[in-house]
XYZ file of C-alpha atoms in Angstrom:
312
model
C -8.045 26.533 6.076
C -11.354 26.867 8.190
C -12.971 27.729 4.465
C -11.771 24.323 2.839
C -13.159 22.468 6.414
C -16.461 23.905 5.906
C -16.622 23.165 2.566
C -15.471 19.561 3.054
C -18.260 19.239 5.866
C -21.416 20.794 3.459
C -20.213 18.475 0.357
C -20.282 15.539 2.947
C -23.340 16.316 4.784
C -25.194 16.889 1.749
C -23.867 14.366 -0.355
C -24.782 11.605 1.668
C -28.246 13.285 3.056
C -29.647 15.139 0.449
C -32.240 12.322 -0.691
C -34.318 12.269 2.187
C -35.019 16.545 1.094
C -36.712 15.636 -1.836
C -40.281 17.410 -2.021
C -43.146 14.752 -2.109
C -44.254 15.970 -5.249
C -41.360 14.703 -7.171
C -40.547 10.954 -6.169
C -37.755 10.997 -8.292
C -34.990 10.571 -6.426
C -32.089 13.649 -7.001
C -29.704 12.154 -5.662
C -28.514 8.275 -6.334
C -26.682 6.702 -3.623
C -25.204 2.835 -2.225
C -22.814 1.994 0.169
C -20.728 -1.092 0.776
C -20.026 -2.632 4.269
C -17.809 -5.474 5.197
C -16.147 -6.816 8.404
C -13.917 -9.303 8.734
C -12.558 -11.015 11.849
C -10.519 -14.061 13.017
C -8.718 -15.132 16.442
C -5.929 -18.080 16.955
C -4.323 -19.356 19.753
C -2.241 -22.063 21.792
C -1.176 -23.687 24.820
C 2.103 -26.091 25.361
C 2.300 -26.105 21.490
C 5.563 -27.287 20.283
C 5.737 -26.080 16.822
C 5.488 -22.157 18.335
C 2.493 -19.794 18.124
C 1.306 -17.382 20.016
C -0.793 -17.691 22.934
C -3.367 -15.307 21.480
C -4.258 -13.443 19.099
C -7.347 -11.253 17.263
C -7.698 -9.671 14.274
C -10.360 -7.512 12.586
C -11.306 -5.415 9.444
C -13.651 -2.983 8.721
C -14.405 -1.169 5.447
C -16.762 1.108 3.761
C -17.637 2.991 0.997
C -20.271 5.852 0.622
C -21.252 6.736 -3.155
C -23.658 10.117 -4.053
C -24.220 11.053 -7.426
C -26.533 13.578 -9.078
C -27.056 14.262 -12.213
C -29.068 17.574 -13.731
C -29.492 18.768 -17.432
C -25.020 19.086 -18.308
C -24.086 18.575 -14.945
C -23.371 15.283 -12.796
C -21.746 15.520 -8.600
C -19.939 12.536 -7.521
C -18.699 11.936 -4.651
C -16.902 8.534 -2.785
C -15.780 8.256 0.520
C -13.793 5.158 2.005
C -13.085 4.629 5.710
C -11.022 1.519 6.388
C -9.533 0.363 9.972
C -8.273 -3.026 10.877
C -5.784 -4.252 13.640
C -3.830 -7.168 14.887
C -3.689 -7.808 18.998
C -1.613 -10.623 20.276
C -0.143 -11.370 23.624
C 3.147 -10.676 23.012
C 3.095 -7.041 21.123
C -0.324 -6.019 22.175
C -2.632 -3.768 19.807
C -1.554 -2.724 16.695
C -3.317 -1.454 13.990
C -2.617 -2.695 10.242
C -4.997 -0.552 8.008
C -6.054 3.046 8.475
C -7.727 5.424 6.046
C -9.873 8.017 5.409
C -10.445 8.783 1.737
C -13.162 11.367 0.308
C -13.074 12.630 -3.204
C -15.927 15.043 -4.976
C -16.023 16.324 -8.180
C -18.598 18.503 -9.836
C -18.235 18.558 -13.765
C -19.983 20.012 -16.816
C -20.131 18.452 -20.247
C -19.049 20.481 -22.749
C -19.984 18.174 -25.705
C -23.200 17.707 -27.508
C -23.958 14.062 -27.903
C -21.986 11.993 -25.420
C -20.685 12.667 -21.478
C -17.121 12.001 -23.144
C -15.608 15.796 -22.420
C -16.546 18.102 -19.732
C -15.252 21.233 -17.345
C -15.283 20.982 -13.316
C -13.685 21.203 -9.963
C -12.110 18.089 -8.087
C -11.921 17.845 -4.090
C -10.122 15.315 -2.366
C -9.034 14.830 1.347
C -6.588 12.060 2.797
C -5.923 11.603 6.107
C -6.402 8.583 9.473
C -7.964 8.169 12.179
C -5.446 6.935 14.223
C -1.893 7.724 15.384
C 0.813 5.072 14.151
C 3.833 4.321 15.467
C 7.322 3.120 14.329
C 7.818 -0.350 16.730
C 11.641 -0.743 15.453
C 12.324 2.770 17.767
C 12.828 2.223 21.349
C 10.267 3.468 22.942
C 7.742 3.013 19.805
C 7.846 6.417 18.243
C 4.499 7.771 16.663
C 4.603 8.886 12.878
C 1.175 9.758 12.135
C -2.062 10.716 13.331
C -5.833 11.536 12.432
C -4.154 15.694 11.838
C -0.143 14.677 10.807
C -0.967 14.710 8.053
C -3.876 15.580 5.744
C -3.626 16.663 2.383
C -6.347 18.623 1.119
C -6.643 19.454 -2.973
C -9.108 22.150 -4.578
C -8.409 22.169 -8.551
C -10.233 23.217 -11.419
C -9.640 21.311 -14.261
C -11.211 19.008 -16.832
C -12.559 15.722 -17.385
C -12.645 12.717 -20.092
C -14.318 9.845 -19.545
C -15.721 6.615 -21.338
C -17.541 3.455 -19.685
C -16.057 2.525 -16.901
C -13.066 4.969 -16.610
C -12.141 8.915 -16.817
C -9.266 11.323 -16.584
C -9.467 14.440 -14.729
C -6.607 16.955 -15.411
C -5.722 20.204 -13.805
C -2.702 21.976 -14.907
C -3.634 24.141 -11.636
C -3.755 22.392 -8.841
C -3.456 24.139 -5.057
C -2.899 21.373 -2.566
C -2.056 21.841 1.809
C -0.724 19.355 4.256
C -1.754 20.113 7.264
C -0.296 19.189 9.881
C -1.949 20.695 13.305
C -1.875 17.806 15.683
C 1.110 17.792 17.833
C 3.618 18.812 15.288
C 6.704 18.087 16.999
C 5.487 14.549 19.137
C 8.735 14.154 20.424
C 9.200 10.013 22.254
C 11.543 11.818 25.039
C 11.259 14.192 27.235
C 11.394 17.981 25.120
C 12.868 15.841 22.118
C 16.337 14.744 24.031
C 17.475 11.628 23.872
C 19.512 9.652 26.184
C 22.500 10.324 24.424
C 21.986 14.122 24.404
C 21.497 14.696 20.816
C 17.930 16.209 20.115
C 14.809 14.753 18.157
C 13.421 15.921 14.880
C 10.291 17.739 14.941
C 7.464 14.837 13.604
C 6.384 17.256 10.872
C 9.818 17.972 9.083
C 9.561 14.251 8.113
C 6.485 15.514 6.059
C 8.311 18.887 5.037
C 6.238 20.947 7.112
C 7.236 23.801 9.582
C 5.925 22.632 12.533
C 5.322 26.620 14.047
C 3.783 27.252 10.827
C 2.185 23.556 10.740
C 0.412 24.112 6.907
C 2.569 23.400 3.958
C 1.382 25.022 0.582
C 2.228 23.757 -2.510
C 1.135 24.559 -6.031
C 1.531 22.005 -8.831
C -0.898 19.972 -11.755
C -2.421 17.217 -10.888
C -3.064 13.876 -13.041
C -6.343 11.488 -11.254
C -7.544 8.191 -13.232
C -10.459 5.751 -12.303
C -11.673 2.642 -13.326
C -14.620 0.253 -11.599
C -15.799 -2.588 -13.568
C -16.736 -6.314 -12.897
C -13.547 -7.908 -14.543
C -15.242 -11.713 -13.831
C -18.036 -13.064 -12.874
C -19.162 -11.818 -9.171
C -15.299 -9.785 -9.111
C -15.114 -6.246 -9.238
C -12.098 -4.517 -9.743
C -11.660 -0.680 -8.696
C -8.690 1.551 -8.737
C -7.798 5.170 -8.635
C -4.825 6.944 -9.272
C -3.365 10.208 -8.238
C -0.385 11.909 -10.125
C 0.835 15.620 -8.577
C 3.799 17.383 -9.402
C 4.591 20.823 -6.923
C 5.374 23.439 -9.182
C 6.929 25.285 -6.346
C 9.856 22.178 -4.992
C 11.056 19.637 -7.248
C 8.480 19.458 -10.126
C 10.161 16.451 -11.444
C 9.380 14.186 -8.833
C 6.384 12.942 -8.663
C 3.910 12.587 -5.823
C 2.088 9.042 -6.398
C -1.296 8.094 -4.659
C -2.543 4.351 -6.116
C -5.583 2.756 -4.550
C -6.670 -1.037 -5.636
C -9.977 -2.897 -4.657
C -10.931 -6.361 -5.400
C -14.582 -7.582 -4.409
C -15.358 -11.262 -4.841
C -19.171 -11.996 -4.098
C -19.452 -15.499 -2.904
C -23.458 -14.721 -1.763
C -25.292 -12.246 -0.457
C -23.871 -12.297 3.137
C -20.310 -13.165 2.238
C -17.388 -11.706 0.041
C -14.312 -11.398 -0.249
C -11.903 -8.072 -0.295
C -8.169 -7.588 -1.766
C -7.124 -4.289 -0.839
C -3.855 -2.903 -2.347
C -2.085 0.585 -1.726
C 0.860 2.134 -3.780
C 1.603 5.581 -2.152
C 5.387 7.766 -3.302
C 5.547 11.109 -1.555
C 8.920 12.835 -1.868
C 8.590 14.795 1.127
C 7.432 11.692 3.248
C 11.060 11.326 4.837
C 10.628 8.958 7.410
C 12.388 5.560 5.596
C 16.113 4.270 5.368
C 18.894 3.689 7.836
C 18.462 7.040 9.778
C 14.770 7.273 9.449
C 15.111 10.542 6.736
C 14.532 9.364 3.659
C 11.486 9.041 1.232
C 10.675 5.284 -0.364
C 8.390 3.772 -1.795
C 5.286 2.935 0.339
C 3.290 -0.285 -0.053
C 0.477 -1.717 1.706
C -2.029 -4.658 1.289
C -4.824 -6.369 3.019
C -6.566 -9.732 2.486
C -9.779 -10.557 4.188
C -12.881 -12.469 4.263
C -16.172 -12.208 6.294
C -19.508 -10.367 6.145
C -20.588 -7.704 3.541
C -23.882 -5.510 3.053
C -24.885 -3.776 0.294
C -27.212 -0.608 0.612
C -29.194 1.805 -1.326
């Protein structure tokens, strides 16, 4: 684990740094880089209003995306990072957030064929995880589900990749992948995990299928990951990536599903606007249905407008 954490901190750190350690003799830049930016905010509110609102409320957005890409001789490094956070505060329920994510994929590949970049050989990194704890508001009290540690997935695969234009295809028919799950594993909303009624809690991390003394869940299994990014309209560009795993090790036939959509309309130079939508299907996510222990079918969107900046 502490070998995969230092790994994901020198890809970062010299992903998004490595420009500024070009020699002065060579002004060609090695490594290309840009970065989006956007915030979006609004606020209502009433007094004596007969139709019924709230007496307050605030929301905001923030999103961005880091891009570093190198390319040498056969070779070509990518690698994309997206942070998003947004929340909703009103006087009634008080802060809560509505969009949470930390994203960061790399992958290193070699072509393999002689005239095009169609077909080449390389190693895929990705790591998924939040930066803050969520909570389920239908328990009484609120009961937290998540956090910045419960969980993050962390995949290492070698494997290959086809690509054309705008999209590509990485596939590794050997794919090692952890949850880890090291920040307060069992989070229990009473008092050592018993409830009024006497029965006892479930540990937070067997909703995830992990031992929470052991707090790491392996699993071994091929992975399927497709992107696209292309203006689809005028001053609209459409982005998407999606994420196929099957564990060799539990239930190879169902299918782990991560599906990340991102519309940009450019109005001007200052303004745009975003369409986020998220498709996510993890069998050993048990945290839906009537008692809270089932896995479903997760879906999330978000629709905002407001500032943007581009950079190089």
């Amino acid at each position: 684990r502490k070998l995969i954490f230092t790994l994901f901190t020198i890809i970062l750190t010299y992903s998004l740094f490595a420009q500024t350690n070009t020699p002065t003799a060579n002004k060609k830049r090695l490594w290309k880089t840009e970065g989006l930016f956007s915030f979006n905010v609004g606020q209502g509110g009433s007094r004596n209003w007969a139709a019924g609102s709230q007496k307050f409320t605030l929301q905001a957005a923030a999103y961005l995306n880091l891009q570093a890409t190198r390319k040498w001789r056969k070779n070509i490094w990518e690698n994309n990072l997206d942070l998003a956070y947004a929340f909703i505060n009103t006087n009634e329920t008080g802060f809560r957030k509505s969009d949470d994510k930390i994203d960061f994929v790399s992958m290193f590949r070699h072509r393999i064929t002689k005239k095009d970049d169609m077909v080449g050989l390389g190693a895929w990194f990705n790591m998924r995880t939040q930066f803050h704890d969520g909570h389920d508001y239908d328990e009484n009290p609120p009961k937290r589900i998540s956090g910045i540690m419960p969980p993050r997935y962390l995949t290492l695969c070698p494997g290959f990749d086809i690509r054309k234009k705008n999209a590509s295809l990485f596939v590794s028919p050997i794919a090692p992948r952890m949850v880890v799950f090291t920040n307060r594993p069992y989070s229990f909303a009473y008092q050592g995990g018993v409830k009024p009624d006497g029965s006892q809690e479930i540990p937070l991390s067997w909703h995830y299928n992990v031992d929470p003394v052991r707090k790491v869940r392996f699993e071994l299994g091929a992975l399927v990951s497709v992107k696209y990014k292309g203006e689809i309209a005028k001053n609209v560009t459409y982005s998407t990536r999606a994420d196929f795993f099957s564990n060799y090790l539990d239930d190879p036939q169902n299918i782990d599903i991560f599906w990340n959509n991102v519309f940009h309309l450019k109005v001007n130079n200052w303004l745009i606007v975003n369409y986020n939508f998220d498709l996510i299907y993890d069998d050993d996510v048990k945290l839906f249905g009537e008692h809270n222990n089932k896995a479903a079918t997760q879906l999330h969107s978000q629709l905002g407008v407001g500032f943007a900046a581009r950079f190089k």
